[in-house]
PDB file of C-alpha atoms and ligand atoms in Angstrom:
ATOM      1  CA  UNK A   1     106.997 105.272  82.466  1.00 57.00           C
ATOM      2  CA  UNK A   2     110.801 105.595  82.038  1.00 63.00           C
ATOM      3  CA  UNK A   3     113.091 102.596  82.150  1.00 64.00           C
ATOM      4  CA  UNK A   4     114.527 103.861  85.396  1.00 68.00           C
ATOM      5  CA  UNK A   5     111.098 104.111  86.998  1.00 67.00           C
ATOM      6  CA  UNK A   6     110.172 100.641  85.771  1.00 72.00           C
ATOM      7  CA  UNK A   7     113.450  99.277  87.280  1.00 91.00           C
ATOM      8  CA  UNK A   8     112.626 101.122  90.512  1.00 95.00           C
ATOM      9  CA  UNK A   9     109.330  99.214  90.864  1.00 95.00           C
ATOM     10  CA  UNK A  10     111.141  95.861  90.427  1.00 96.00           C
ATOM     11  CA  UNK A  11     113.679  96.706  93.097  1.00 97.00           C
ATOM     12  CA  UNK A  12     111.006  98.016  95.448  1.00 97.00           C
ATOM     13  CA  UNK A  13     109.136  94.716  95.069  1.00 97.00           C
ATOM     14  CA  UNK A  14     112.374  92.949  96.083  1.00 98.00           C
ATOM     15  CA  UNK A  15     112.587  95.223  99.124  1.00 98.00           C
ATOM     16  CA  UNK A  16     108.971  94.455 100.029  1.00 98.00           C
ATOM     17  CA  UNK A  17     109.847  90.741  99.953  1.00 98.00           C
ATOM     18  CA  UNK A  18     112.753  91.417 102.287  1.00 98.00           C
ATOM     19  CA  UNK A  19     110.499  93.417 104.647  1.00 98.00           C
ATOM     20  CA  UNK A  20     108.394  90.222 105.022  1.00 97.00           C
ATOM     21  CA  UNK A  21     111.455  88.449 106.431  1.00 98.00           C
ATOM     22  CA  UNK A  22     111.620  90.825 109.362  1.00 97.00           C
ATOM     23  CA  UNK A  23     110.778  89.232 112.705  1.00 96.00           C
ATOM     24  CA  UNK A  24     107.530  90.915 113.715  1.00 92.00           C
ATOM     25  CA  UNK A  25     107.728  93.458 116.562  1.00 92.00           C
ATOM     26  CA  UNK A  26     104.991  95.179 118.606  1.00 89.00           C
ATOM     27  CA  UNK A  27     107.044  98.389 118.691  1.00 86.00           C
ATOM     28  CA  UNK A  28     108.774  98.690 115.361  1.00 89.00           C
ATOM     29  CA  UNK A  29     107.979  98.477 111.637  1.00 92.00           C
ATOM     30  CA  UNK A  30     109.091  95.784 109.343  1.00 96.00           C
ATOM     31  CA  UNK A  31     111.127  97.321 106.503  1.00 97.00           C
ATOM     32  CA  UNK A  32     113.197  95.972 103.627  1.00 98.00           C
ATOM     33  CA  UNK A  33     116.087  97.700 101.916  1.00 98.00           C
ATOM     34  CA  UNK A  34     118.200  97.025  98.799  1.00 98.00           C
ATOM     35  CA  UNK A  35     121.267  98.933  97.620  1.00 98.00           C
ATOM     36  CA  UNK A  36     121.779  98.865  93.893  1.00 97.00           C
ATOM     37  CA  UNK A  37     124.879 100.089  92.062  1.00 96.00           C
ATOM     38  CA  UNK A  38     124.980 102.402  89.022  1.00 93.00           C
ATOM     39  CA  UNK A  39     125.350  99.291  86.837  1.00 93.00           C
ATOM     40  CA  UNK A  40     122.030  97.957  88.043  1.00 94.00           C
ATOM     41  CA  UNK A  41     123.537  95.198  90.137  1.00 95.00           C
ATOM     42  CA  UNK A  42     122.578  94.657  93.784  1.00 97.00           C
ATOM     43  CA  UNK A  43     125.347  95.556  96.223  1.00 97.00           C
ATOM     44  CA  UNK A  44     123.629  94.732  99.487  1.00 98.00           C
ATOM     45  CA  UNK A  45     120.284  94.265 101.193  1.00 98.00           C
ATOM     46  CA  UNK A  46     118.828  94.062 104.642  1.00 98.00           C
ATOM     47  CA  UNK A  47     115.671  93.941 106.707  1.00 98.00           C
ATOM     48  CA  UNK A  48     114.437  95.080 110.100  1.00 98.00           C
ATOM     49  CA  UNK A  49     115.926  93.136 113.027  1.00 97.00           C
ATOM     50  CA  UNK A  50     117.996  91.025 110.624  1.00 98.00           C
ATOM     51  CA  UNK A  51     121.136  90.881 112.760  1.00 97.00           C
ATOM     52  CA  UNK A  52     119.932  92.136 116.136  1.00 95.00           C
ATOM     53  CA  UNK A  53     116.655  93.244 117.664  1.00 93.00           C
ATOM     54  CA  UNK A  54     117.230  96.949 116.967  1.00 94.00           C
ATOM     55  CA  UNK A  55     118.878  97.022 113.544  1.00 96.00           C
ATOM     56  CA  UNK A  56     117.044  98.873 110.784  1.00 96.00           C
ATOM     57  CA  UNK A  57     116.812  97.595 107.248  1.00 98.00           C
ATOM     58  CA  UNK A  58     118.986 100.339 105.605  1.00 98.00           C
ATOM     59  CA  UNK A  59     121.459 100.094 108.499  1.00 97.00           C
ATOM     60  CA  UNK A  60     121.718  96.339 108.118  1.00 98.00           C
ATOM     61  CA  UNK A  61     122.359  96.674 104.376  1.00 98.00           C
ATOM     62  CA  UNK A  62     125.050  99.339 104.971  1.00 98.00           C
ATOM     63  CA  UNK A  63     126.679  97.345 107.748  1.00 98.00           C
ATOM     64  CA  UNK A  64     127.555  94.605 105.265  1.00 98.00           C
ATOM     65  CA  UNK A  65     129.640  97.044 103.209  1.00 98.00           C
ATOM     66  CA  UNK A  66     132.914  98.881 103.723  1.00 96.00           C
ATOM     67  CA  UNK A  67     131.875 102.522 104.504  1.00 91.00           C
ATOM     68  CA  UNK A  68     134.282 103.573 101.752  1.00 93.00           C
ATOM     69  CA  UNK A  69     132.922 101.156  99.119  1.00 96.00           C
ATOM     70  CA  UNK A  70     133.420 103.048  95.870  1.00 96.00           C
ATOM     71  CA  UNK A  71     130.054 101.850  94.528  1.00 96.00           C
ATOM     72  CA  UNK A  72     128.122 103.692  97.233  1.00 97.00           C
ATOM     73  CA  UNK A  73     128.339 107.248  95.837  1.00 94.00           C
ATOM     74  CA  UNK A  74     126.601 106.093  92.637  1.00 93.00           C
ATOM     75  CA  UNK A  75     124.131 103.777  94.333  1.00 97.00           C
ATOM     76  CA  UNK A  76     120.355 103.905  94.697  1.00 97.00           C
ATOM     77  CA  UNK A  77     118.917 102.751  97.977  1.00 98.00           C
ATOM     78  CA  UNK A  78     115.439 101.227  97.910  1.00 98.00           C
ATOM     79  CA  UNK A  79     113.689 101.246 101.264  1.00 98.00           C
ATOM     80  CA  UNK A  80     110.071 100.280 101.787  1.00 97.00           C
ATOM     81  CA  UNK A  81     109.810 103.026 104.487  1.00 95.00           C
ATOM     82  CA  UNK A  82     111.159 106.556 104.597  1.00 94.00           C
ATOM     83  CA  UNK A  83     114.601 106.402 106.315  1.00 95.00           C
ATOM     84  CA  UNK A  84     114.415 107.475 109.972  1.00 92.00           C
ATOM     85  CA  UNK A  85     115.758 110.891 110.976  1.00 91.00           C
ATOM     86  CA  UNK A  86     115.830 110.140 114.691  1.00 88.00           C
ATOM     87  CA  UNK A  87     115.941 106.912 116.652  1.00 85.00           C
ATOM     88  CA  UNK A  88     114.745 105.569 119.958  1.00 76.00           C
ATOM     89  CA  UNK A  89     118.152 103.911 120.373  1.00 74.00           C
ATOM     90  CA  UNK A  90     120.336 106.940 121.029  1.00 76.00           C
ATOM     91  CA  UNK A  91     123.477 104.937 120.555  1.00 86.00           C
ATOM     92  CA  UNK A  92     122.802 104.451 116.870  1.00 92.00           C
ATOM     93  CA  UNK A  93     122.866 106.878 114.011  1.00 95.00           C
ATOM     94  CA  UNK A  94     119.610 107.522 112.206  1.00 95.00           C
ATOM     95  CA  UNK A  95     119.450 105.859 108.758  1.00 96.00           C
ATOM     96  CA  UNK A  96     119.236 109.245 107.093  1.00 96.00           C
ATOM     97  CA  UNK A  97     122.604 110.175 108.598  1.00 96.00           C
ATOM     98  CA  UNK A  98     124.091 106.800 107.502  1.00 96.00           C
ATOM     99  CA  UNK A  99     122.850 107.344 103.950  1.00 97.00           C
ATOM    100  CA  UNK A 100     124.287 110.855 103.835  1.00 96.00           C
ATOM    101  CA  UNK A 101     127.643 109.585 105.065  1.00 96.00           C
ATOM    102  CA  UNK A 102     127.630 106.824 102.477  1.00 96.00           C
ATOM    103  CA  UNK A 103     127.041 109.456  99.815  1.00 95.00           C
ATOM    104  CA  UNK A 104     124.395 107.578  97.854  1.00 96.00           C
ATOM    105  CA  UNK A 105     122.855 109.320  94.842  1.00 92.00           C
ATOM    106  CA  UNK A 106     119.205 108.359  94.981  1.00 96.00           C
ATOM    107  CA  UNK A 107     116.789 107.031  97.561  1.00 97.00           C
ATOM    108  CA  UNK A 108     113.491 105.379  96.557  1.00 97.00           C
ATOM    109  CA  UNK A 109     110.819 104.774  99.159  1.00 97.00           C
ATOM    110  CA  UNK A 110     107.247 103.476  99.100  1.00 96.00           C
ATOM    111  CA  UNK A 111     105.686 104.976 102.223  1.00 90.00           C
ATOM    112  CA  UNK A 112     106.417 107.715 104.726  1.00 86.00           C
ATOM    113  CA  UNK A 113     106.944 107.292 108.440  1.00 73.00           C
ATOM    114  CA  UNK A 114     103.351 107.711 109.803  1.00 70.00           C
ATOM    115  CA  UNK A 115     104.235 109.050 113.246  1.00 67.00           C
ATOM    116  CA  UNK A 116     103.331 105.892 115.170  1.00 67.00           C
ATOM    117  CA  UNK A 117     106.698 105.753 116.957  1.00 70.00           C
ATOM    118  CA  UNK A 118     108.448 108.996 116.004  1.00 67.00           C
ATOM    119  CA  UNK A 119     106.428 112.140 116.016  1.00 66.00           C
ATOM    120  CA  UNK A 120     108.013 113.935 113.061  1.00 74.00           C
ATOM    121  CA  UNK A 121     110.172 112.000 110.684  1.00 81.00           C
ATOM    122  CA  UNK A 122     111.951 114.350 108.335  1.00 89.00           C
ATOM    123  CA  UNK A 123     114.142 111.735 106.548  1.00 93.00           C
ATOM    124  CA  UNK A 124     112.935 112.698 103.018  1.00 93.00           C
ATOM    125  CA  UNK A 125     113.318 116.427 103.647  1.00 94.00           C
ATOM    126  CA  UNK A 126     116.772 115.994 105.089  1.00 95.00           C
ATOM    127  CA  UNK A 127     117.987 113.859 102.205  1.00 96.00           C
ATOM    128  CA  UNK A 128     116.621 116.350  99.659  1.00 96.00           C
ATOM    129  CA  UNK A 129     118.267 119.272 101.491  1.00 96.00           C
ATOM    130  CA  UNK A 130     121.590 117.493 100.928  1.00 96.00           C
ATOM    131  CA  UNK A 131     120.920 117.105  97.199  1.00 96.00           C
ATOM    132  CA  UNK A 132     119.923 113.487  97.176  1.00 97.00           C
ATOM    133  CA  UNK A 133     117.167 112.618  94.742  1.00 96.00           C
ATOM    134  CA  UNK A 134     114.243 111.046  96.616  1.00 96.00           C
ATOM    135  CA  UNK A 135     111.506 109.197  94.723  1.00 95.00           C
ATOM    136  CA  UNK A 136     108.287 108.061  96.347  1.00 95.00           C
ATOM    137  CA  UNK A 137     106.480 105.114  94.720  1.00 96.00           C
ATOM    138  CA  UNK A 138     103.144 105.820  96.300  1.00 93.00           C
ATOM    139  CA  UNK A 139     101.356 103.197  94.212  1.00 94.00           C
ATOM    140  CA  UNK A 140     103.380 100.537  96.075  1.00 96.00           C
ATOM    141  CA  UNK A 141     102.756 102.066  99.534  1.00 94.00           C
ATOM    142  CA  UNK A 142      99.888  99.716 100.427  1.00 94.00           C
ATOM    143  CA  UNK A 143     101.912  96.637  99.593  1.00 95.00           C
ATOM    144  CA  UNK A 144     105.007  97.984 101.339  1.00 95.00           C
ATOM    145  CA  UNK A 145     103.158  98.547 104.619  1.00 91.00           C
ATOM    146  CA  UNK A 146     100.980  95.434 104.388  1.00 93.00           C
ATOM    147  CA  UNK A 147     103.129  93.470 106.872  1.00 92.00           C
ATOM    148  CA  UNK A 148     102.772  96.322 109.432  1.00 91.00           C
ATOM    149  CA  UNK A 149      99.025  96.375 109.753  1.00 85.00           C
ATOM    150  CA  UNK A 150      99.140  95.213 113.381  1.00 82.00           C
ATOM    151  CA  UNK A 151     100.885  98.500 114.167  1.00 82.00           C
ATOM    152  CA  UNK A 152      98.414 100.827 112.511  1.00 63.00           C
ATOM    153  CA  UNK A 153      95.995 102.515 114.886  1.00 43.00           C
TER     154      UNK A 153
HETATM  155 ZN1   ZN B 201     116.333 103.760 110.460  1.00 62.03          ZN
END
């Protein structure tokens, strides 16, 4: 296991802890997100419904930063769930679009959108199409979705 991969697991565990802070919803997943700079220092973090009832974890983390923050193009974003590629709230940009706009370098996720609320999430594919490295830590998927069991059919 490389040092980078080992670090990824630590940050993902932090994101999982944040996901547990999300107010539970019958219609949306609880997700945690952490943005880490190239120097390995946390820049921002967020969780589902942190600031309002519709905000997503990655969105909440990005909303705390200047969109032109010079650390973003070198950053890694850890999200417990695959970033959404479309949203029920039409007035808000999908997290995939927000991440592309921010210009982040890497995205690390633990589990993929299972199609409970959105039929076909293509967040990972879309990020990769734009040259962003996407890592899936499948061994942490169970833990990362453990607070969403009430939503699994
Ligand atoms: Zn989202």
